[in-house]
Coordinates of C-alpha atoms and ligand atoms in Angstrom, one line a residue:
P61 CA 18.5 1.5 -8.2
A62 CA 15.1 2.9 -7.2
A63 CA 12.7 1.0 -5.1
L64 CA 10.2 1.8 -7.7
S65 CA 10.8 2.7 -11.6
V66 CA 7.6 3.0 -14.0
R67 CA 8.3 3.6 -17.3
D68 CA 5.5 4.9 -20.0
L69 CA 3.2 2.6 -18.3
R70 CA 0.2 2.2 -20.5
K71 CA -3.3 0.2 -19.6
T72 CA -6.6 0.4 -21.5
Y73 CA -9.1 -2.0 -20.5
D74 CA -11.2 -4.5 -22.6
N75 CA -14.1 -1.9 -22.5
G76 CA -11.9 0.7 -24.3
V77 CA -11.1 2.8 -21.0
E78 CA -7.6 4.3 -21.2
A79 CA -7.0 4.5 -17.5
L80 CA -3.1 5.1 -17.9
K81 CA -1.6 7.3 -21.0
G82 CA 1.9 6.6 -20.2
V83 CA 2.9 7.0 -16.6
S84 CA 6.5 7.0 -15.8
L85 CA 7.8 8.0 -12.3
D86 CA 10.8 7.1 -10.1
V87 CA 10.4 6.1 -5.8
V88 CA 14.0 6.3 -4.1
P89 CA 14.8 4.1 -1.6
G90 CA 13.3 5.0 1.7
D91 CA 10.5 7.4 0.0
F92 CA 7.3 8.1 1.8
Y93 CA 5.9 8.7 -1.4
A94 CA 2.0 9.7 -2.4
L95 CA 0.3 9.0 -5.5
L96 CA -2.7 12.0 -5.3
G97 CA -5.6 12.0 -7.8
P98 CA -9.5 12.2 -8.0
N99 CA -11.5 9.1 -8.3
G100 CA -11.1 7.6 -11.4
A101 CA -7.6 9.2 -12.3
G102 CA -5.9 5.9 -12.7
K103 CA -4.3 5.2 -9.3
S104 CA -5.9 1.7 -8.7
T105 CA -5.3 0.6 -11.8
L106 CA -1.3 1.6 -11.5
I107 CA -1.3 0.1 -8.2
G108 CA -3.1 -3.5 -9.7
I109 CA -0.3 -3.8 -12.6
I110 CA 2.7 -3.0 -9.8
S111 CA 1.2 -5.6 -7.8
S112 CA 0.3 -8.2 -10.7
L113 CA -2.8 -7.9 -9.9
V114 CA -3.8 -6.5 -13.5
N115 CA -1.8 -6.8 -17.0
K116 CA -0.1 -4.1 -18.4
T117 CA -0.7 -3.0 -22.4
A118 CA 2.5 -1.5 -22.5
G119 CA 5.2 -0.1 -20.6
E120 CA 7.7 -1.0 -17.9
V121 CA 7.5 -1.6 -14.4
R122 CA 10.5 -2.4 -11.9
V123 CA 11.1 -2.9 -8.1
F124 CA 14.3 -2.4 -6.8
D125 CA 15.7 -3.5 -10.7
V126 CA 13.6 -6.3 -11.1
D127 CA 11.5 -6.5 -13.7
I128 CA 7.7 -7.2 -13.1
H129 CA 7.0 -8.8 -16.2
A130 CA 9.8 -10.8 -16.7
E131 CA 10.5 -12.1 -12.9
R132 CA 7.1 -12.0 -11.2
S133 CA 7.7 -14.3 -8.3
R134 CA 10.7 -12.6 -7.3
A135 CA 9.5 -8.9 -8.1
M136 CA 6.5 -9.9 -5.7
R137 CA 8.6 -11.2 -2.6
L138 CA 9.9 -7.8 -2.5
L139 CA 6.4 -6.2 -2.6
G140 CA 3.7 -5.9 0.2
L141 CA 0.1 -4.6 -0.5
V142 CA -2.5 -3.6 1.3
P143 CA -5.5 -3.4 -0.4
Q144 CA -8.3 -0.7 -0.2
E145 CA -11.0 -3.7 0.8
L146 CA -10.7 -5.5 4.2
N147 CA -10.3 -8.8 3.1
F148 CA -9.4 -11.1 6.3
N149 CA -11.4 -13.4 8.0
M150 CA -13.5 -11.4 10.3
F151 CA -14.1 -14.8 12.2
E152 CA -9.8 -15.6 12.6
K153 CA -7.9 -13.7 15.7
P154 CA -5.1 -11.0 14.7
L155 CA -2.5 -13.4 15.6
D156 CA -3.9 -16.2 13.5
I157 CA -4.5 -14.1 10.5
L158 CA -0.7 -12.9 10.7
V159 CA 0.7 -16.4 11.5
N160 CA -1.6 -18.4 8.2
Y161 CA -0.9 -15.4 6.0
A162 CA 3.0 -16.0 6.7
G163 CA 2.6 -19.7 6.4
F164 CA 1.3 -19.1 2.7
Y165 CA 4.8 -17.4 2.0
G166 CA 6.9 -20.3 3.6
I167 CA 8.0 -18.6 6.6
P168 CA 8.2 -21.0 9.4
R169 CA 5.7 -21.4 12.2
A170 CA 8.3 -20.0 15.2
E171 CA 9.4 -17.4 12.9
A172 CA 6.2 -16.0 11.9
I173 CA 4.8 -15.8 15.4
V174 CA 7.9 -13.9 16.4
R175 CA 7.2 -11.8 13.5
A176 CA 3.6 -11.3 14.1
E177 CA 4.1 -10.0 18.0
A178 CA 6.5 -7.7 16.3
E179 CA 4.1 -6.3 13.5
L180 CA 1.0 -6.5 16.0
R181 CA 2.5 -4.4 18.7
S182 CA 3.7 -2.2 15.8
A183 CA 0.2 -1.7 14.8
Q184 CA -0.9 -0.9 18.6
L185 CA -3.2 -4.2 18.4
W186 CA -0.8 -6.5 20.8
D187 CA -3.4 -6.6 23.1
K188 CA -5.9 -7.7 20.6
A189 CA -4.1 -10.6 19.2
Q190 CA -6.5 -13.2 20.9
M191 CA -9.4 -11.3 19.8
M192 CA -12.1 -12.1 17.1
S193 CA -11.1 -9.7 14.8
R194 CA -14.8 -8.7 13.8
T195 CA -15.1 -7.5 17.0
L196 CA -12.0 -4.8 16.5
S197 CA -12.9 -1.4 15.7
G198 CA -12.8 0.1 12.0
G199 CA -9.2 1.8 12.6
M200 CA -7.7 -1.6 14.3
K201 CA -9.5 -3.4 11.6
R202 CA -7.5 -0.7 8.9
R203 CA -4.0 -1.5 11.0
L204 CA -4.2 -5.1 11.0
M205 CA -4.5 -4.9 7.1
I206 CA -1.0 -3.1 7.6
A207 CA 1.0 -5.7 10.2
R208 CA -0.5 -8.7 7.7
A209 CA 1.4 -7.1 4.3
M210 CA 4.7 -6.3 6.7
M211 CA 4.9 -9.9 7.6
T212 CA 6.8 -11.0 4.7
R213 CA 9.3 -8.0 5.5
P214 CA 8.6 -6.4 2.2
R215 CA 11.4 -3.7 1.1
L216 CA 8.3 -1.8 -0.7
L217 CA 5.1 -1.2 0.8
I218 CA 2.0 -0.3 -1.3
L219 CA -1.1 0.8 0.3
D220 CA -4.3 1.7 -2.2
E221 CA -6.0 4.4 -0.4
P222 CA -5.7 3.0 3.0
T223 CA -8.0 5.6 4.6
A224 CA -10.7 6.1 2.3
G225 CA -14.5 6.9 3.8
V226 CA -12.3 6.2 7.6
D227 CA -12.8 9.5 10.0
I228 CA -9.7 11.8 11.4
E229 CA -9.3 9.8 14.2
I230 CA -8.8 6.3 12.6
R231 CA -6.6 8.1 9.7
R232 CA -4.2 9.4 12.8
G233 CA -4.0 6.1 14.3
M234 CA -2.7 4.6 10.7
W235 CA -0.6 7.7 9.9
Q236 CA 1.5 6.5 13.2
T237 CA 1.8 3.3 12.2
L238 CA 3.2 4.0 8.7
R239 CA 5.4 6.4 10.0
R240 CA 6.7 3.5 12.3
I241 CA 7.2 1.1 9.3
N242 CA 8.9 3.9 6.9
A243 CA 11.3 5.0 10.0
S244 CA 12.4 1.4 10.3
G245 CA 13.4 1.5 6.3
T246 CA 10.6 0.6 4.6
T247 CA 9.5 2.4 1.6
I248 CA 5.8 3.5 1.4
I249 CA 4.0 4.1 -1.5
L250 CA 0.2 5.3 -1.1
T251 CA -2.6 6.5 -3.1
T252 CA -5.1 9.2 -1.8
H253 CA -7.1 11.6 -2.4
Y254 CA -6.5 13.6 0.6
L255 CA -4.6 16.1 -0.2
E256 CA -4.2 16.5 3.9
E257 CA -2.8 13.1 4.3
A258 CA -0.3 13.2 1.4
E259 CA 1.2 16.2 2.9
N260 CA 1.0 14.9 6.5
L261 CA 3.2 11.9 5.9
C262 CA 4.9 11.8 2.4
R263 CA 8.1 13.3 1.1
N264 CA 7.4 13.1 -2.6
L265 CA 4.9 13.1 -4.6
A266 CA 2.7 12.6 -7.9
I267 CA -0.4 13.8 -8.8
I268 CA -2.0 11.5 -11.3
D269 CA -5.1 12.8 -13.2
H270 CA -7.1 11.2 -16.5
G271 CA -4.1 8.6 -16.3
R272 CA -1.5 10.9 -16.7
I273 CA 1.1 12.4 -14.1
V274 CA 0.3 16.2 -14.1
E275 CA 3.0 16.9 -11.2
S276 CA 5.5 15.4 -9.7
G277 CA 8.4 15.8 -7.3
P278 CA 9.3 16.5 -3.5
M279 CA 6.2 17.7 -1.3
R280 CA 7.6 21.0 -0.4
S281 CA 7.6 22.4 -4.0
L282 CA 4.5 21.4 -4.8
L283 CA 3.1 22.9 -1.8
A284 CA 4.6 26.2 -2.7
K285 CA 2.7 25.9 -6.3
L286 CA -1.0 25.2 -5.4
Ligands
ADP326 P1 -8.6 5.7 -9.0 O1 -8.1 4.5 -8.7 O2 -8.0 6.6 -9.3 O3 -10.5 5.6 -8.8 P2 -9.0 3.4 -11.4 O4 -7.4 3.0 -11.8 O5 -10.5 3.0 -10.5 O6 -9.2 5.4 -10.8 O7 -9.8 3.8 -12.7 C1 -9.1 4.6 -13.8 C2 -10.4 4.3 -14.6 O8 -10.3 3.0 -15.0 C3 -11.5 5.0 -14.5 O9 -12.0 5.3 -15.5 C4 -12.3 3.4 -14.0 O10 -13.8 3.7 -14.4 C5 -11.6 2.5 -15.5 N1 -11.6 1.1 -14.6 C6 -11.1 0.8 -13.7 N2 -11.0 -0.7 -13.5 C7 -11.8 -1.0 -14.8 C8 -11.8 -2.1 -15.3 N3 -11.9 -3.6 -14.8 N4 -12.8 -2.4 -16.4 C9 -12.8 -1.3 -17.6 N5 -12.5 0.0 -16.4 C10 -11.7 0.1 -15.6
ADP327 P1 -14.3 4.6 -1.4 O1 -14.2 6.0 -0.9 O2 -13.2 4.4 -2.2 O3 -15.8 4.3 -1.8 P2 -14.7 3.8 1.2 O4 -14.4 4.2 2.1 O5 -16.4 3.6 0.9 O6 -14.0 3.7 -0.1 O7 -14.5 1.8 2.0 C1 -13.7 1.2 0.9 C2 -14.1 -0.4 1.6 O8 -13.5 -0.4 2.9 C3 -16.0 -0.5 2.0 O9 -16.1 -2.0 1.5 C4 -15.8 -0.2 3.5 O10 -17.2 -1.0 3.7 C5 -14.7 -0.9 3.8 N1 -14.4 0.3 5.0 C6 -14.3 1.5 5.3 N2 -13.7 2.1 6.3 C7 -14.3 0.8 7.2 C8 -14.1 0.6 8.5 N3 -13.9 1.3 9.5 N4 -14.7 -0.2 9.1 C9 -15.0 -1.9 8.0 N5 -14.9 -1.4 7.0 C10 -14.5 -0.4 6.0

């Protein structure tokens, strides 16, 4: 089955804004997939629905063939989410942030510590494991968000504008971490408004504008059209 299958998804907010006007897309397992579009296109709404933070108005979303509406908790166990804002406790240490997060998902402490070391190493944060998170650089904080999402070993990792507003050096460090995660078999979907980011990372992409997919396909063939 597809890692993600979205069928005719619609969302109208209470204020009448039609954020999604019938979005369909398929993401194959192992893919690195970009959802590219300007501000207000509907990217966060789509991510919000996939991760069960926003209610859909109509349509269907399946994650590895599990309907997120009918089997919400089963679907959520397959997903990792990296939200746009930094939302960890700045007064905790990276190691504790990861271990506590795993504990919240019922992962035994000994296993959580093993996983935390692996994820902190992968995000090049192992030497910062015992520092106060507040003192990490912007790029390190962002990579910590990614490491934390990986603690539950999601099959599909979703990132909402992971590099919005960060400089190119920070972006490159995050790209490296994301490539490593994808190479180890995790399907990745990210939203971005940087074409350069999609071009650098992704095999397939969809371009979204005003709540509709306006183009989709392999990165190469879309680049040839632009
Ligand atoms: P993007 O992530 O691509 O910037 P969003 O999904 O955030 O796009 O927004 C899509 C549209 O929905 C925009 O017009 C936005 O103003 C509107 N919108 C987003 N969230 C809400 C909300 N909670 N209530 C009402 N309108 C919203
Ligand atoms: P957008 O482009 O969608 O407006 P921003 O780039 O302004 O998003 O940032 C989203 C959030 O992430 C903001 O709350 C911002 O303060 C925070 N943020 C972004 N980059 C960093 C960073 N390097 N260090 C700390 N916080 C950051």
